[in-house]
mmCIF file of C-alpha atoms in Angstrom:
data_model
loop_
_atom_site.group_PDB
_atom_site.id
_atom_site.type_symbol
_atom_site.label_atom_id
_atom_site.label_comp_id
_atom_site.label_asym_id
_atom_site.label_seq_id
_atom_site.Cartn_x
_atom_site.Cartn_y
_atom_site.Cartn_z
ATOM 1 C CA UNK A 229 109.487 116.820 109.540
ATOM 2 C CA UNK A 230 106.559 115.684 107.481
ATOM 3 C CA UNK A 231 107.846 112.559 105.891
ATOM 4 C CA UNK A 232 105.208 111.533 103.528
ATOM 5 C CA UNK A 233 103.476 114.208 100.901
ATOM 6 C CA UNK A 234 100.212 114.063 99.784
ATOM 7 C CA UNK A 235 99.213 116.060 96.501
ATOM 8 C CA UNK A 236 95.282 116.076 96.192
ATOM 9 C CA UNK A 237 93.459 114.122 97.955
ATOM 10 C CA UNK A 238 90.586 114.943 95.685
ATOM 11 C CA UNK A 239 92.421 113.960 92.679
ATOM 12 C CA UNK A 240 93.515 110.588 94.187
ATOM 13 C CA UNK A 241 89.815 109.845 94.398
ATOM 14 C CA UNK A 242 88.267 110.484 91.466
ATOM 15 C CA UNK A 243 90.973 109.124 89.263
ATOM 16 C CA UNK A 244 90.153 105.639 91.199
ATOM 17 C CA UNK A 245 86.786 106.087 90.894
ATOM 18 C CA UNK A 246 87.685 104.568 87.133
ATOM 19 C CA UNK A 247 89.440 101.660 88.040
ATOM 20 C CA UNK A 248 88.534 98.544 89.810
ATOM 21 C CA UNK A 249 88.084 98.772 93.462
ATOM 22 C CA UNK A 250 89.917 95.897 94.795
ATOM 23 C CA UNK A 251 93.931 96.203 93.361
ATOM 24 C CA UNK A 252 96.693 96.510 95.526
ATOM 25 C CA UNK A 253 98.583 99.105 95.005
ATOM 26 C CA UNK A 254 102.189 97.784 96.853
ATOM 27 C CA UNK A 255 106.308 97.365 94.410
ATOM 28 C CA UNK A 256 106.812 93.505 95.394
ATOM 29 C CA UNK A 257 109.193 90.981 94.558
ATOM 30 C CA UNK A 258 110.552 87.855 95.648
ATOM 31 C CA UNK A 259 114.057 87.818 94.893
ATOM 32 C CA UNK A 260 114.945 89.296 98.291
ATOM 33 C CA UNK A 261 118.624 88.602 97.836
ATOM 34 C CA UNK A 262 120.590 90.102 100.763
ATOM 35 C CA UNK A 263 117.585 90.366 102.767
ATOM 36 C CA UNK A 264 117.590 86.663 103.726
ATOM 37 C CA UNK A 265 120.560 86.818 105.179
ATOM 38 C CA UNK A 266 120.569 90.226 107.153
ATOM 39 C CA UNK A 267 116.944 89.967 107.567
ATOM 40 C CA UNK A 268 115.352 86.891 106.852
ATOM 41 C CA UNK A 269 117.644 83.812 108.718
ATOM 42 C CA UNK A 270 118.290 86.169 111.448
ATOM 43 C CA UNK A 271 115.962 86.674 114.824
ATOM 44 C CA UNK A 272 115.288 89.906 116.509
ATOM 45 C CA UNK A 273 113.182 90.427 119.442
ATOM 46 C CA UNK A 274 111.839 94.481 119.270
ATOM 47 C CA UNK A 275 111.067 95.423 122.675
ATOM 48 C CA UNK A 276 108.615 97.966 121.547
ATOM 49 C CA UNK A 277 106.161 94.783 121.090
ATOM 50 C CA UNK A 278 106.565 94.794 125.598
ATOM 51 C CA UNK A 279 107.917 98.539 126.152
ATOM 52 C CA UNK A 280 106.679 102.045 126.248
ATOM 53 C CA UNK A 281 111.108 103.333 125.774
ATOM 54 C CA UNK A 282 112.316 103.116 122.754
ATOM 55 C CA UNK A 283 115.621 101.362 122.901
ATOM 56 C CA UNK A 284 117.221 99.315 120.108
ATOM 57 C CA UNK A 285 116.135 95.725 119.085
ATOM 58 C CA UNK A 286 117.893 92.558 120.688
ATOM 59 C CA UNK A 287 119.373 90.251 118.260
ATOM 60 C CA UNK A 288 119.233 86.724 118.796
ATOM 61 C CA UNK A 289 122.716 84.458 118.170
ATOM 62 C CA UNK A 290 120.669 81.099 117.036
ATOM 63 C CA UNK A 291 119.564 81.699 112.902
ATOM 64 C CA UNK A 292 116.456 79.969 111.836
ATOM 65 C CA UNK A 293 115.553 78.246 107.912
ATOM 66 C CA UNK A 294 113.277 80.073 105.213
ATOM 67 C CA UNK A 295 109.662 79.173 105.827
ATOM 68 C CA UNK A 296 108.461 76.450 103.349
ATOM 69 C CA UNK A 297 105.353 76.641 103.723
ATOM 70 C CA UNK A 298 104.815 80.558 101.699
ATOM 71 C CA UNK A 299 107.275 82.230 99.843
ATOM 72 C CA UNK A 300 108.866 85.712 100.808
ATOM 73 C CA UNK A 301 107.564 88.904 99.198
ATOM 74 C CA UNK A 302 109.768 91.878 99.802
ATOM 75 C CA UNK A 303 109.061 95.636 99.085
ATOM 76 C CA UNK A 304 108.896 99.236 99.439
ATOM 77 C CA UNK A 305 107.175 99.708 102.884
ATOM 78 C CA UNK A 306 104.647 102.451 101.375
ATOM 79 C CA UNK A 307 102.037 100.903 99.948
ATOM 80 C CA UNK A 308 97.896 101.437 99.019
ATOM 81 C CA UNK A 309 95.827 98.917 99.864
ATOM 82 C CA UNK A 310 91.949 97.548 99.359
ATOM 83 C CA UNK A 311 89.533 96.632 101.919
ATOM 84 C CA UNK A 312 89.306 92.957 100.820
ATOM 85 C CA UNK A 313 92.380 92.294 100.972
ATOM 86 C CA UNK A 314 92.865 94.666 104.588
ATOM 87 C CA UNK A 315 89.576 92.836 105.319
ATOM 88 C CA UNK A 316 90.837 89.336 105.308
ATOM 89 C CA UNK A 317 94.405 90.364 107.014
ATOM 90 C CA UNK A 318 92.602 91.295 110.224
ATOM 91 C CA UNK A 319 89.780 87.640 109.599
ATOM 92 C CA UNK A 320 92.117 85.198 108.295
ATOM 93 C CA UNK A 321 89.817 82.810 106.985
ATOM 94 C CA UNK A 322 92.560 80.604 106.272
ATOM 95 C CA UNK A 323 94.837 81.801 108.655
ATOM 96 C CA UNK A 324 97.795 82.906 106.524
ATOM 97 C CA UNK A 325 97.680 86.188 107.859
ATOM 98 C CA UNK A 326 98.436 85.082 111.364
ATOM 99 C CA UNK A 327 100.953 82.384 110.156
ATOM 100 C CA UNK A 328 102.987 85.162 108.502
ATOM 101 C CA UNK A 329 102.642 87.478 111.272
ATOM 102 C CA UNK A 330 104.015 85.363 113.852
ATOM 103 C CA UNK A 331 107.232 84.663 111.749
ATOM 104 C CA UNK A 332 107.522 88.873 110.602
ATOM 105 C CA UNK A 333 107.288 89.715 114.193
ATOM 106 C CA UNK A 334 111.043 88.906 114.437
ATOM 107 C CA UNK A 335 111.776 90.388 111.135
ATOM 108 C CA UNK A 336 113.756 93.689 110.807
ATOM 109 C CA UNK A 337 111.886 95.819 109.260
ATOM 110 C CA UNK A 338 108.382 94.512 108.604
ATOM 111 C CA UNK A 339 106.632 97.016 106.764
ATOM 112 C CA UNK A 340 108.780 95.866 103.966
ATOM 113 C CA UNK A 341 107.804 92.223 103.574
ATOM 114 C CA UNK A 342 104.396 91.328 106.152
ATOM 115 C CA UNK A 343 101.921 92.784 103.280
ATOM 116 C CA UNK A 344 103.875 92.096 100.110
ATOM 117 C CA UNK A 345 104.551 88.085 101.807
ATOM 118 C CA UNK A 346 100.884 88.041 102.183
ATOM 119 C CA UNK A 347 98.915 88.727 99.899
ATOM 120 C CA UNK A 348 101.138 87.095 97.013
ATOM 121 C CA UNK A 349 100.919 83.396 99.095
ATOM 122 C CA UNK A 350 97.198 84.379 98.845
ATOM 123 C CA UNK A 351 94.863 82.769 95.643
ATOM 124 C CA UNK A 352 92.783 85.202 96.482
ATOM 125 C CA UNK A 353 94.357 88.909 95.896
ATOM 126 C CA UNK A 354 97.882 87.394 94.748
ATOM 127 C CA UNK A 355 96.731 88.965 91.378
ATOM 128 C CA UNK A 356 94.584 92.239 92.402
ATOM 129 C CA UNK A 357 98.604 93.014 92.794
ATOM 130 C CA UNK A 358 100.466 96.567 91.192
ATOM 131 C CA UNK A 359 103.791 96.619 91.365
ATOM 132 C CA UNK A 360 104.177 100.082 92.202
ATOM 133 C CA UNK A 361 103.571 101.761 94.844
ATOM 134 C CA UNK A 362 102.796 105.691 93.855
ATOM 135 C CA UNK A 363 105.191 107.533 95.344
ATOM 136 C CA UNK A 364 107.618 109.237 94.077
ATOM 137 C CA UNK A 365 111.239 108.757 95.798
ATOM 138 C CA UNK A 366 114.798 110.417 95.159
ATOM 139 C CA UNK A 367 118.065 108.178 96.061
ATOM 140 C CA UNK A 368 121.639 109.132 96.158
ATOM 141 C CA UNK A 369 124.010 107.387 93.630
ATOM 142 C CA UNK A 370 124.912 105.080 94.867
ATOM 143 C CA UNK A 371 121.782 104.288 97.497
ATOM 144 C CA UNK A 372 122.089 105.362 100.748
ATOM 145 C CA UNK A 373 119.944 103.107 103.789
ATOM 146 C CA UNK A 374 117.305 105.654 103.291
ATOM 147 C CA UNK A 375 117.045 108.376 100.267
ATOM 148 C CA UNK A 376 117.568 111.814 100.100
ATOM 149 C CA UNK A 377 115.241 114.579 101.693
ATOM 150 C CA UNK A 378 114.042 116.310 98.607
ATOM 151 C CA UNK A 379 114.548 120.047 98.087
ATOM 152 C CA UNK A 380 113.237 122.686 95.204
ATOM 153 C CA UNK A 381 116.109 121.203 93.282
ATOM 154 C CA UNK A 382 113.528 117.837 92.715
ATOM 155 C CA UNK A 383 110.288 119.969 92.541
ATOM 156 C CA UNK A 384 109.927 119.088 88.408
ATOM 157 C CA UNK A 385 110.853 116.151 88.780
ATOM 158 C CA UNK A 386 108.608 115.446 91.527
ATOM 159 C CA UNK A 387 105.805 116.333 89.462
ATOM 160 C CA UNK A 388 106.725 114.896 86.034
ATOM 161 C CA UNK A 389 106.406 111.782 87.739
ATOM 162 C CA UNK A 390 103.159 111.796 87.728
ATOM 163 C CA UNK A 391 102.640 110.442 91.531
ATOM 164 C CA UNK A 392 100.357 111.562 94.386
ATOM 165 C CA UNK A 393 102.639 110.944 97.255
ATOM 166 C CA UNK A 394 106.672 112.166 97.321
ATOM 167 C CA UNK A 395 108.772 111.650 100.421
ATOM 168 C CA UNK A 396 111.471 112.776 102.069
ATOM 169 C CA UNK A 397 110.840 116.599 102.998
ATOM 170 C CA UNK A 398 112.566 117.524 106.269
ATOM 171 C CA UNK A 399 110.788 120.156 108.455
ATOM 172 C CA UNK A 400 109.898 123.281 106.978
ATOM 173 C CA UNK A 401 111.267 122.842 103.505
ATOM 174 C CA UNK A 402 110.636 125.152 100.971
ATOM 175 C CA UNK A 403 109.544 123.036 98.074
ATOM 176 C CA UNK A 404 107.082 121.889 100.703
ATOM 177 C CA UNK A 405 105.638 125.338 99.915
ATOM 178 C CA UNK A 406 105.922 125.266 96.463
ATOM 179 C CA UNK A 407 103.770 121.766 96.288
ATOM 180 C CA UNK A 408 101.113 124.133 98.272
ATOM 181 C CA UNK A 409 101.407 127.373 96.096
ATOM 182 C CA UNK A 410 101.592 125.695 92.676
ATOM 183 C CA UNK A 411 99.654 122.191 92.838
ATOM 184 C CA UNK A 412 97.229 122.452 95.812
ATOM 185 C CA UNK A 413 96.949 126.639 95.441
ATOM 186 C CA UNK A 414 96.474 126.679 98.806
ATOM 187 C CA UNK A 415 97.786 129.566 100.544
ATOM 188 C CA UNK A 416 100.083 129.451 103.839
ATOM 189 C CA UNK A 417 97.977 128.067 107.110
ATOM 190 C CA UNK A 418 95.173 127.514 104.630
ATOM 191 C CA UNK A 419 92.508 124.439 102.778
ATOM 192 C CA UNK A 420 93.383 122.758 99.961
ATOM 193 C CA UNK A 421 90.998 123.221 97.368
ATOM 194 C CA UNK A 422 87.966 120.825 96.609
ATOM 195 C CA UNK A 423 83.977 120.488 95.611
ATOM 196 C CA UNK A 424 83.336 121.509 98.515
ATOM 197 C CA UNK A 425 85.079 124.859 99.587
ATOM 198 C CA UNK A 426 84.277 127.535 97.668
ATOM 199 C CA UNK A 427 87.634 129.890 97.233
ATOM 200 C CA UNK A 428 86.781 133.450 96.490
ATOM 201 C CA UNK A 429 88.406 135.711 98.070
ATOM 202 C CA UNK A 430 89.009 133.748 100.999
ATOM 203 C CA UNK A 431 91.406 131.537 100.454
ATOM 204 C CA UNK A 432 91.728 130.913 104.001
ATOM 205 C CA UNK A 433 88.408 130.892 105.387
ATOM 206 C CA UNK A 434 85.814 128.333 105.386
ATOM 207 C CA UNK A 435 83.203 130.664 106.162
ATOM 208 C CA UNK A 436 79.559 130.011 106.096
ATOM 209 C CA UNK A 437 78.489 130.944 102.646
ATOM 210 C CA UNK A 438 82.371 129.430 101.068
ATOM 211 C CA UNK A 439 81.369 126.121 102.362
ATOM 212 C CA UNK A 440 78.961 123.893 100.166
ATOM 213 C CA UNK A 441 76.149 121.485 100.955
ATOM 214 C CA UNK A 442 77.658 118.709 99.150
ATOM 215 C CA UNK A 443 80.532 117.298 100.538
ATOM 216 C CA UNK A 444 81.135 114.394 98.742
ATOM 217 C CA UNK A 445 81.998 116.309 95.761
ATOM 218 C CA UNK A 446 84.732 115.533 93.612
ATOM 219 C CA UNK A 447 86.135 118.365 91.852
ATOM 220 C CA UNK A 448 89.405 117.725 90.411
ATOM 221 C CA UNK A 449 92.392 119.965 89.137
ATOM 222 C CA UNK A 450 95.083 119.344 86.744
ATOM 223 C CA UNK A 451 96.697 116.867 89.571
ATOM 224 C CA UNK A 452 93.951 114.172 88.288
ATOM 225 C CA UNK A 453 95.226 114.431 84.344
ATOM 226 C CA UNK A 454 99.207 113.528 85.552
ATOM 227 C CA UNK A 455 97.609 110.286 88.193
ATOM 228 C CA UNK A 456 95.142 109.257 85.382
ATOM 229 C CA UNK A 457 98.396 109.255 82.903
ATOM 230 C CA UNK A 458 100.941 107.365 85.148
ATOM 231 C CA UNK A 459 97.742 104.939 86.644
ATOM 232 C CA UNK A 460 96.843 104.230 83.395
ATOM 233 C CA UNK A 461 100.272 103.714 82.052
ATOM 234 C CA UNK A 462 100.918 101.642 84.933
ATOM 235 C CA UNK A 463 98.036 99.272 83.872
ATOM 236 C CA UNK A 464 97.983 99.098 80.276
ATOM 237 C CA UNK A 465 101.666 97.909 80.466
ATOM 238 C CA UNK A 466 102.181 94.962 78.038
ATOM 239 C CA UNK A 467 104.148 92.694 81.134
ATOM 240 C CA UNK A 468 100.931 94.054 83.612
ATOM 241 C CA UNK A 469 99.352 90.516 84.024
ATOM 242 C CA UNK A 470 102.429 88.931 83.860
ATOM 243 C CA UNK A 471 104.135 90.907 86.606
ATOM 244 C CA UNK A 472 101.773 89.873 89.787
ATOM 245 C CA UNK A 473 104.181 88.088 92.572
ATOM 246 C CA UNK A 474 107.245 87.711 90.576
#
């Protein structure tokens, strides 16, 4: 299935080139709620760490206490992180990323907490957070464990959200073809248009005459304006500077 769909890379690059490069789009909160008792305190062993065979996790009977050396955060498992922060996670010059990693190795659904906890406990990076995951996701009412698969009925709300990413999609879902034709200007099995490609009469062909020599050119489309509205509204919100890691 097409779990996540990115609408237009050129529009994304064009829009992000006008904002600080150190920003991290990561939806987060310190209000972990029910996850404290169902995720933080239980200890699990993930066979995926040592086995090639897929199997359920093992639950350890003993519970553990919530860490006091750092504060737990949770949020969306989908995020867009900056290069400086990722280098910090890799090198971990103050050892925080490694300490938190050791804790989350036995944590169910660790992608919903690891990066959130690291960035919000790192003085150098906590004020670089943007509390948004840039995704359009549609939940059932009442919400279930997973969002519902997007269909043509969700198309207009998806476009109006101005988000550059969306999920979830089923395999061969008609809404994917609608996105290709109406947003990306892409025909069946063709290429998404951009500054590197001249599609005059040949949408599906990367023949030499159609390929431009400047493959770094950013040629934004209508989606860039939608994305710019979303980014501007987020960064200009009155509570933006007071909503980092709370």
